[in-house]
Coordinates of C-alpha atoms and ligand atoms in Angstrom, one line a residue:
M218 CA -141.0 -151.0 -104.8
E219 CA -138.9 -150.0 -107.7
Q220 CA -139.5 -146.4 -108.9
Y221 CA -139.1 -145.2 -112.5
Y222 CA -138.9 -141.8 -113.9
Q223 CA -140.5 -142.9 -117.2
R224 CA -141.9 -146.3 -116.5
E225 CA -143.4 -146.9 -120.0
I226 CA -140.1 -146.3 -121.7
E227 CA -137.8 -148.0 -119.1
T228 CA -139.8 -151.2 -119.1
M229 CA -140.8 -151.3 -122.7
E230 CA -141.1 -154.7 -124.4
P231 CA -137.8 -155.5 -126.3
S232 CA -139.6 -155.9 -129.6
E233 CA -141.3 -152.5 -129.2
L234 CA -138.0 -150.9 -128.2
K235 CA -136.4 -152.3 -131.3
K236 CA -139.1 -150.8 -133.5
L237 CA -138.8 -147.5 -131.8
Q238 CA -135.0 -147.5 -132.3
S239 CA -135.3 -148.4 -135.9
E240 CA -137.7 -145.5 -136.6
K241 CA -135.5 -143.1 -134.8
L242 CA -132.3 -144.4 -136.4
K243 CA -133.7 -143.8 -139.9
K244 CA -134.5 -140.2 -139.1
Q245 CA -131.2 -139.6 -137.3
V246 CA -129.1 -140.9 -140.2
R247 CA -131.0 -138.7 -142.6
H248 CA -130.6 -135.7 -140.3
V249 CA -126.8 -136.3 -140.0
Y250 CA -126.4 -137.0 -143.8
E251 CA -128.2 -133.8 -144.7
H252 CA -126.6 -131.5 -142.2
N253 CA -123.1 -132.8 -141.4
A254 CA -120.7 -132.6 -144.4
Y255 CA -118.0 -134.6 -142.5
Y256 CA -120.1 -137.6 -141.8
R257 CA -121.7 -137.4 -145.3
R258 CA -118.3 -137.7 -146.8
L259 CA -117.6 -140.8 -144.6
M260 CA -120.9 -142.4 -145.7
D261 CA -120.2 -141.5 -149.4
E262 CA -116.7 -143.1 -149.2
K263 CA -118.3 -146.3 -147.8
G264 CA -121.0 -146.1 -150.5
V265 CA -123.9 -145.9 -147.9
K266 CA -126.9 -143.8 -148.5
P267 CA -129.5 -142.8 -145.8
E268 CA -132.1 -145.1 -147.6
D269 CA -129.8 -148.1 -147.0
I270 CA -130.5 -147.8 -143.3
Q271 CA -134.0 -149.1 -142.7
G272 CA -133.6 -150.3 -139.2
V273 CA -131.3 -151.4 -136.3
E274 CA -130.1 -154.4 -138.3
D275 CA -128.5 -152.0 -140.9
L276 CA -126.5 -150.1 -138.3
C277 CA -123.4 -152.1 -139.2
K278 CA -123.3 -150.5 -142.6
L279 CA -122.5 -147.1 -141.2
P280 CA -118.9 -145.9 -140.8
F281 CA -117.4 -145.5 -137.4
L282 CA -116.4 -142.2 -135.8
S283 CA -113.3 -141.9 -133.7
K284 CA -111.8 -139.4 -131.3
Q285 CA -109.5 -138.6 -134.2
D286 CA -112.4 -137.6 -136.4
L287 CA -113.6 -135.2 -133.6
K288 CA -110.1 -133.7 -133.5
D289 CA -110.0 -133.3 -137.3
A290 CA -113.5 -131.7 -137.2
Y291 CA -112.6 -129.4 -134.3
P292 CA -114.3 -127.1 -133.3
T293 CA -117.6 -127.1 -135.3
G294 CA -117.1 -129.7 -138.1
M295 CA -119.4 -132.2 -136.3
L296 CA -122.3 -129.8 -135.8
S297 CA -125.5 -130.9 -137.4
V298 CA -127.5 -127.7 -136.8
P299 CA -126.5 -124.0 -137.2
M300 CA -124.5 -122.9 -134.2
T301 CA -127.2 -120.3 -133.5
D302 CA -129.7 -123.1 -132.7
C303 CA -127.5 -124.3 -129.9
V304 CA -128.0 -123.2 -126.3
R305 CA -124.8 -124.7 -124.6
I306 CA -121.5 -126.3 -125.1
H307 CA -119.6 -128.8 -122.9
S308 CA -116.2 -130.1 -123.3
T309 CA -114.3 -133.3 -122.3
S310 CA -111.9 -133.1 -119.4
G311 CA -109.1 -133.8 -121.8
T312 CA -108.0 -136.9 -119.9
T313 CA -106.4 -138.2 -123.1
G314 CA -105.3 -135.2 -125.0
K315 CA -107.1 -132.4 -126.9
R316 CA -110.5 -131.5 -125.6
V317 CA -113.6 -132.2 -127.6
I318 CA -116.4 -129.6 -127.7
A319 CA -119.9 -130.9 -127.8
F320 CA -122.9 -128.7 -128.7
Y321 CA -126.5 -129.0 -127.4
T322 CA -129.8 -127.6 -128.5
Q323 CA -132.5 -127.2 -125.8
H324 CA -134.0 -130.5 -127.0
D325 CA -130.6 -132.2 -126.5
I326 CA -130.3 -130.8 -122.9
D327 CA -133.8 -132.0 -122.1
L328 CA -133.1 -135.5 -123.3
W329 CA -129.9 -135.6 -121.3
D330 CA -131.5 -134.2 -118.1
E331 CA -134.2 -136.9 -118.5
C332 CA -131.5 -139.6 -118.6
C333 CA -130.0 -138.2 -115.4
A334 CA -133.5 -138.0 -113.8
R335 CA -133.9 -141.8 -114.6
A336 CA -130.6 -142.4 -112.8
I337 CA -131.7 -140.4 -109.7
V338 CA -135.1 -142.1 -109.5
A339 CA -133.5 -145.5 -109.8
T340 CA -131.6 -144.9 -106.6
G341 CA -134.8 -144.0 -104.8
G342 CA -134.7 -140.3 -105.5
N343 CA -137.9 -138.2 -105.7
E344 CA -139.2 -134.7 -105.1
D345 CA -138.4 -134.9 -101.4
S346 CA -134.8 -135.8 -102.0
I347 CA -131.9 -133.4 -101.3
V348 CA -129.3 -134.0 -104.0
Q349 CA -125.8 -132.8 -103.3
V350 CA -124.0 -132.4 -106.6
C351 CA -120.2 -132.2 -106.2
Y352 CA -119.2 -133.1 -109.6
G353 CA -117.5 -130.1 -111.2
Y354 CA -119.8 -127.5 -112.7
G355 CA -118.7 -125.7 -115.9
L356 CA -117.4 -127.3 -119.1
F357 CA -117.3 -130.7 -117.5
T358 CA -120.6 -132.5 -118.0
G359 CA -120.8 -134.1 -114.5
G360 CA -122.1 -131.1 -112.5
M361 CA -124.6 -129.7 -115.0
G362 CA -125.9 -133.2 -116.0
L363 CA -126.9 -134.4 -112.5
H364 CA -128.0 -130.8 -111.7
G365 CA -130.4 -131.0 -114.6
G366 CA -131.6 -134.5 -113.7
A367 CA -132.3 -133.4 -110.1
G368 CA -134.3 -130.5 -111.4
K369 CA -136.5 -132.7 -113.5
V370 CA -137.1 -135.0 -110.5
G371 CA -138.1 -131.9 -108.5
A372 CA -135.6 -132.6 -105.8
L373 CA -133.8 -129.9 -103.8
T374 CA -130.5 -129.4 -105.5
L375 CA -127.3 -128.3 -103.7
P376 CA -125.1 -127.1 -106.6
M377 CA -121.8 -127.5 -104.7
S378 CA -119.5 -128.3 -107.5
S379 CA -116.2 -130.0 -106.6
G380 CA -113.8 -129.0 -103.9
N381 CA -113.9 -127.3 -100.5
T382 CA -114.6 -130.6 -98.7
E383 CA -115.2 -128.8 -95.3
R384 CA -118.1 -126.9 -96.8
Q385 CA -119.4 -130.1 -98.6
I386 CA -119.6 -131.8 -95.2
Q387 CA -121.1 -128.8 -93.5
F388 CA -123.9 -128.5 -96.0
M389 CA -124.5 -132.2 -96.1
M390 CA -124.9 -132.4 -92.4
D391 CA -126.8 -129.1 -91.9
L392 CA -129.3 -129.7 -94.7
G393 CA -129.5 -133.5 -94.5
A394 CA -128.5 -134.3 -98.0
S395 CA -129.9 -137.7 -99.1
I396 CA -128.1 -138.3 -102.4
L397 CA -124.5 -137.6 -103.1
C398 CA -123.3 -137.2 -106.7
C399 CA -119.5 -137.1 -107.4
T400 CA -116.7 -139.1 -108.7
P401 CA -116.0 -142.3 -106.7
S402 CA -112.6 -141.1 -105.7
Y403 CA -114.1 -137.9 -104.3
A404 CA -116.7 -139.8 -102.5
A405 CA -114.0 -141.9 -100.9
Y406 CA -112.2 -138.6 -99.9
I407 CA -115.4 -137.1 -98.4
G408 CA -116.0 -140.4 -96.5
E409 CA -112.4 -140.3 -95.2
S410 CA -112.9 -136.7 -94.0
L411 CA -116.2 -137.4 -92.3
K412 CA -114.6 -140.3 -90.5
E413 CA -111.8 -138.0 -89.3
Q414 CA -114.3 -135.6 -88.0
G415 CA -115.7 -138.4 -85.9
Y416 CA -118.9 -139.1 -87.9
M417 CA -120.1 -142.7 -87.9
P418 CA -122.0 -144.1 -91.0
E419 CA -125.3 -143.8 -89.0
D420 CA -124.7 -140.1 -88.3
I421 CA -124.6 -139.4 -92.1
P422 CA -127.9 -138.4 -93.6
L423 CA -127.0 -139.8 -97.1
K424 CA -129.0 -142.7 -98.4
A425 CA -127.5 -143.2 -101.8
G426 CA -124.6 -142.0 -104.0
I427 CA -124.4 -141.7 -107.8
F428 CA -120.8 -142.1 -108.7
G429 CA -119.1 -142.2 -112.1
A430 CA -116.9 -140.4 -114.6
E431 CA -114.0 -142.7 -113.9
P432 CA -113.4 -146.4 -113.5
W433 CA -113.9 -147.9 -110.0
T434 CA -113.9 -151.4 -108.8
E435 CA -116.5 -153.4 -106.9
E436 CA -114.2 -153.4 -103.9
M437 CA -114.2 -149.6 -103.9
R438 CA -117.9 -149.6 -104.0
Q439 CA -118.1 -151.8 -100.9
D440 CA -115.6 -149.5 -99.2
I441 CA -117.6 -146.4 -99.9
E442 CA -120.9 -148.0 -99.0
K443 CA -119.5 -149.0 -95.6
T444 CA -117.9 -145.6 -94.8
L445 CA -120.9 -143.5 -95.8
G446 CA -123.6 -146.0 -94.8
I447 CA -125.3 -145.7 -98.2
K448 CA -126.0 -147.7 -101.4
A449 CA -123.5 -146.6 -104.1
Y450 CA -124.7 -146.6 -107.7
D451 CA -122.6 -146.4 -110.8
I452 CA -123.4 -144.0 -113.6
Y453 CA -121.7 -143.8 -117.0
G454 CA -121.5 -141.3 -119.8
L455 CA -119.2 -139.3 -122.0
T456 CA -119.4 -135.8 -123.3
E457 CA -119.4 -136.9 -126.9
I458 CA -122.7 -138.7 -126.4
S459 CA -124.2 -136.2 -124.0
G460 CA -122.7 -136.7 -120.5
P461 CA -123.5 -138.8 -117.5
G462 CA -126.6 -140.8 -117.7
V463 CA -125.9 -142.6 -121.0
A464 CA -126.2 -145.6 -118.6
F465 CA -127.2 -145.9 -115.0
E466 CA -127.4 -148.5 -112.3
C467 CA -130.6 -149.9 -110.7
S468 CA -131.2 -151.5 -107.3
E469 CA -129.8 -154.8 -108.6
Q470 CA -126.4 -153.2 -108.9
T471 CA -125.2 -155.7 -111.5
G472 CA -124.3 -153.3 -114.3
M473 CA -125.8 -150.2 -115.8
H474 CA -128.9 -150.0 -118.0
I475 CA -128.2 -148.2 -121.2
N476 CA -130.8 -145.6 -122.1
E477 CA -131.6 -147.5 -125.3
D478 CA -134.4 -145.3 -126.5
H479 CA -131.7 -142.6 -127.1
F480 CA -128.5 -144.6 -127.7
I481 CA -127.7 -147.9 -129.4
A482 CA -124.7 -149.7 -128.0
E483 CA -122.4 -152.2 -129.8
I484 CA -119.3 -154.0 -128.7
I485 CA -116.6 -154.3 -131.3
N486 CA -113.2 -155.9 -131.6
P487 CA -111.0 -152.8 -131.3
E488 CA -108.4 -154.2 -133.8
T489 CA -110.7 -155.3 -136.6
G490 CA -113.9 -153.3 -136.0
E491 CA -115.9 -156.5 -136.2
V492 CA -119.2 -156.4 -134.1
L493 CA -119.0 -159.0 -131.3
P494 CA -121.9 -160.9 -129.9
E495 CA -123.5 -160.0 -126.5
G496 CA -121.4 -161.2 -123.6
E497 CA -118.0 -160.7 -125.3
K498 CA -115.5 -158.1 -124.1
G499 CA -114.5 -155.3 -126.5
E500 CA -114.7 -151.6 -127.3
L501 CA -118.0 -149.9 -126.6
V502 CA -119.6 -148.0 -129.5
F503 CA -122.6 -145.7 -129.3
T504 CA -125.0 -144.4 -131.9
C505 CA -127.3 -141.5 -130.9
L506 CA -130.9 -141.9 -132.0
D507 CA -132.6 -138.5 -131.5
K508 CA -130.1 -135.8 -131.0
E509 CA -130.1 -132.5 -132.9
A510 CA -126.8 -130.7 -132.5
F511 CA -124.1 -133.3 -132.0
P512 CA -125.4 -136.7 -133.0
M513 CA -122.6 -139.2 -132.9
M514 CA -123.0 -142.2 -135.2
R515 CA -121.1 -145.4 -134.2
Y516 CA -118.8 -143.5 -132.0
R517 CA -115.9 -145.5 -130.7
T518 CA -115.6 -144.7 -127.0
R519 CA -112.3 -146.7 -126.4
D520 CA -114.0 -148.0 -123.2
I521 CA -113.6 -151.7 -122.8
C522 CA -116.6 -153.6 -121.4
V523 CA -119.2 -156.3 -121.9
L524 CA -122.9 -155.9 -122.7
H525 CA -125.6 -158.3 -121.5
R526 CA -129.4 -158.4 -121.9
G527 CA -131.5 -160.4 -119.5
K528 CA -134.3 -160.1 -117.1
C529 CA -133.4 -157.6 -114.4
S530 CA -135.1 -157.7 -111.0
C531 CA -135.8 -153.9 -111.3
G532 CA -138.2 -154.6 -114.2
R533 CA -136.2 -152.4 -116.7
T534 CA -135.7 -154.0 -120.1
F535 CA -132.8 -151.9 -121.2
L536 CA -129.5 -153.6 -122.1
K537 CA -126.9 -153.5 -119.4
M538 CA -123.2 -152.7 -119.6
A539 CA -120.7 -154.1 -117.1
K540 CA -118.4 -151.7 -115.3
P541 CA -115.9 -150.5 -117.9
M542 CA -112.5 -151.9 -117.1
G543 CA -111.0 -148.6 -118.2
R544 CA -110.3 -147.3 -121.6
S545 CA -108.1 -149.1 -124.1
D546 CA -105.7 -146.2 -123.6
D547 CA -105.7 -146.6 -119.8
M548 CA -104.1 -150.0 -120.4
M549 CA -100.5 -149.9 -119.7
I550 CA -98.1 -152.4 -121.3
I551 CA -95.4 -153.0 -118.8
R552 CA -92.6 -155.3 -119.7
G553 CA -94.9 -156.6 -122.4
V554 CA -97.8 -157.4 -120.0
N555 CA -101.2 -155.7 -120.2
V556 CA -102.0 -154.0 -116.9
F557 CA -105.2 -152.0 -116.0
P558 CA -105.2 -149.7 -113.0
S559 CA -108.5 -151.3 -111.9
Q560 CA -106.7 -154.7 -111.4
I561 CA -104.3 -153.0 -109.0
E562 CA -107.2 -151.3 -107.1
T563 CA -108.9 -154.6 -106.7
V564 CA -105.9 -156.2 -105.0
L565 CA -105.1 -153.2 -102.8
L566 CA -108.6 -153.0 -101.4
K567 CA -108.9 -156.8 -101.0
E568 CA -105.6 -156.6 -99.0
G569 CA -107.2 -154.1 -96.7
Y570 CA -105.6 -150.9 -98.0
T571 CA -107.5 -147.7 -99.1
S572 CA -108.0 -146.5 -102.6
N573 CA -105.3 -143.9 -102.2
Y574 CA -102.7 -145.2 -104.5
Q575 CA -100.5 -144.1 -107.4
I576 CA -98.8 -146.1 -110.1
I577 CA -95.5 -144.8 -111.6
V578 CA -94.1 -146.4 -114.7
D579 CA -90.8 -145.3 -116.2
R580 CA -88.1 -146.7 -118.4
V581 CA -84.6 -147.0 -117.1
N582 CA -81.8 -148.6 -119.2
N583 CA -84.4 -149.9 -121.7
T584 CA -86.3 -151.7 -118.9
D585 CA -89.7 -150.7 -117.6
T586 CA -89.9 -149.8 -114.0
F587 CA -93.2 -150.3 -112.2
D588 CA -93.8 -148.8 -108.8
V589 CA -97.0 -148.8 -106.8
Y590 CA -97.3 -146.3 -103.9
V591 CA -100.0 -147.0 -101.4
E592 CA -100.7 -145.5 -98.0
F593 CA -100.3 -147.7 -95.0
L594 CA -103.2 -147.5 -92.5
P595 CA -103.0 -145.0 -89.6
E596 CA -103.1 -147.9 -87.1
D597 CA -99.9 -149.2 -88.7
F598 CA -97.9 -146.1 -87.7
E599 CA -96.2 -147.9 -84.9
D600 CA -94.9 -150.6 -87.2
T601 CA -91.2 -151.3 -87.4
M602 CA -89.3 -151.1 -90.7
K603 CA -89.2 -154.9 -90.7
S604 CA -92.9 -155.3 -90.5
I605 CA -93.5 -152.7 -93.2
A606 CA -91.1 -154.5 -95.4
A607 CA -93.0 -157.7 -94.8
K608 CA -96.3 -156.0 -95.7
E609 CA -94.8 -154.6 -98.9
K610 CA -93.6 -158.0 -99.8
K611 CA -97.0 -159.6 -99.2
L612 CA -98.7 -156.9 -101.3
Q613 CA -96.2 -157.4 -104.0
D614 CA -96.9 -161.1 -104.2
A615 CA -100.6 -160.5 -104.3
L616 CA -100.1 -158.1 -107.2
K617 CA -97.9 -160.5 -109.0
T618 CA -100.5 -163.2 -108.8
M619 CA -103.1 -160.8 -110.3
L620 CA -101.0 -159.2 -113.0
G621 CA -98.3 -161.7 -113.9
I622 CA -95.6 -159.2 -113.2
S623 CA -94.2 -157.8 -110.0
P624 CA -94.3 -154.1 -109.2
K625 CA -92.2 -152.6 -106.5
V626 CA -94.6 -151.7 -103.7
H627 CA -94.0 -148.7 -101.5
L628 CA -96.1 -148.2 -98.3
V629 CA -96.1 -144.5 -97.6
E630 CA -97.5 -142.4 -94.8
P631 CA -101.3 -141.8 -94.7
K632 CA -102.3 -138.6 -96.5
S633 CA -99.1 -138.4 -98.5
I634 CA -100.9 -139.3 -101.8
A635 CA -102.9 -136.4 -103.2
R636 CA -106.7 -136.7 -102.9
S637 CA -108.9 -136.2 -105.9
E638 CA -111.9 -133.9 -106.0
G639 CA -112.7 -134.9 -109.6
K640 CA -111.2 -137.6 -111.8
A641 CA -108.3 -139.2 -109.9
V642 CA -104.9 -139.4 -111.6
R643 CA -103.9 -143.0 -110.7
V644 CA -101.1 -143.5 -113.3
I645 CA -98.0 -141.4 -114.1
D646 CA -96.4 -143.0 -117.1
R647 CA -93.1 -141.2 -117.5
R648 CA -92.4 -143.2 -120.6
K649 CA -95.0 -141.2 -122.5
L650 CA -93.5 -137.9 -121.4
V651 CA -90.3 -138.4 -123.4
Ligands
ADP940 P1 -112.5 -137.4 -121.0 O1 -112.6 -138.4 -122.1 O2 -111.7 -136.2 -121.2 O3 -112.3 -138.0 -119.6 P2 -115.4 -137.2 -120.3 O4 -115.4 -136.3 -119.1 O5 -116.4 -137.0 -121.3 O6 -114.0 -136.8 -121.0 O7 -115.3 -138.6 -119.7 C1 -115.9 -139.7 -120.3 C2 -115.1 -141.0 -120.0 O8 -115.1 -141.2 -118.6 C3 -115.7 -142.2 -120.5 O9 -115.4 -142.5 -121.9 C4 -115.1 -143.3 -119.6 O10 -113.8 -143.6 -120.0 C5 -115.0 -142.6 -118.3 N1 -116.2 -143.0 -117.4 C6 -117.3 -142.3 -117.3 N2 -118.2 -142.9 -116.4 C7 -117.5 -144.0 -116.0 C8 -117.9 -145.1 -115.1 N3 -119.0 -145.1 -114.5 N4 -117.0 -146.1 -115.0 C9 -115.8 -146.1 -115.7 N5 -115.4 -145.1 -116.5 C10 -116.3 -144.1 -116.7
ZN941 ZN1 -132.2 -153.2 -113.4

């Protein structure tokens, strides 16, 4: 039986939900217009007044916000309450440049914690669960977000933070942790370490995992599920909007439900800004509906994905987002061809390799070089040079079929690629460093 943290909201009739969103949007726009000089200027420049926004259908009249706006307004220009009303800050991990500082009032924290509580309950979590949080604590939203959610659910929380994998395993086994929360790359690493210590999936007390904060493929999900003997759920979020829990996966595991009572999602064409119909791929844009300190309006995430609404077997009515393919700025253009790291991951795992890989792109004599390093499997240690070369060639051909261009594949020793305890660094693009 499906469990909900807030059944009435999570299974609300779509027409009711739209009414609720429209009411909240009107209020939110007025709040931002009155308290945020930066966004007021953008609205004035576009000739939009708060009274022009009467409901969700008027959303498209509002100006977009981009990461650049947040940089320009750094550090406090996007605050919509006095700083003294705030109780906490968080900051992006700075994956793509300068950090953004997000501010929260107690109301904003409660709202965010509730979103994470919904995600935990959707995986079968309840007050008897033991939730091991090994997302990083601190400025990063991962740790504190799931920690807050587990607290709302009334579970026993293990606030491990990331790193010290030996200790993670010891506490997991000694206390019988039932839900693991971390990045998928760290989950894979924990799984690998458990296996090395001789634990079989059935020895591991975990039942579910809540993994997000970085792109991961369906193949990686299956791999983690097998190693840990769990069901692995995706969770999505970003600091600018609150943190993890903006969207979460249910038992159906076919995309993440967006917490639509708090956030409206749109997909736009990243080049033209045109709003695209449901089902089309484009850039994900979020509008907050009831935040106090840092309400983003039509914030362009740069994450590329698809939205779809339809009946879900879990009974939730919230719109679903597909796994983001990565951000528009994760996309590499190599010899003129668009390449996403997730495409490479799909091929590697399908060919039986692990998710320990690294991509190095460089430019030599005006030509892009494209190298993929992946570890061969421990059982292949005995292989001859010739058979390794044959395996490299096979992988190279599979990648060429997927990508349209051919990387140089290097099979390297197990353990020679650095493991990640947080967000994995899959790509080193040396062209960007010059
Ligand atoms: P930074 O932008 O510095 O990484 P955040 O820690 O706020 O800062 O990360 C948010 C970003 O992480 C999202 O915009 C998205 O690109 C990525 N992300 C978060 N959750 C997922 C997920 N489940 N799948 C893919 N990407 C994700
Ligand atoms: Zn569902």
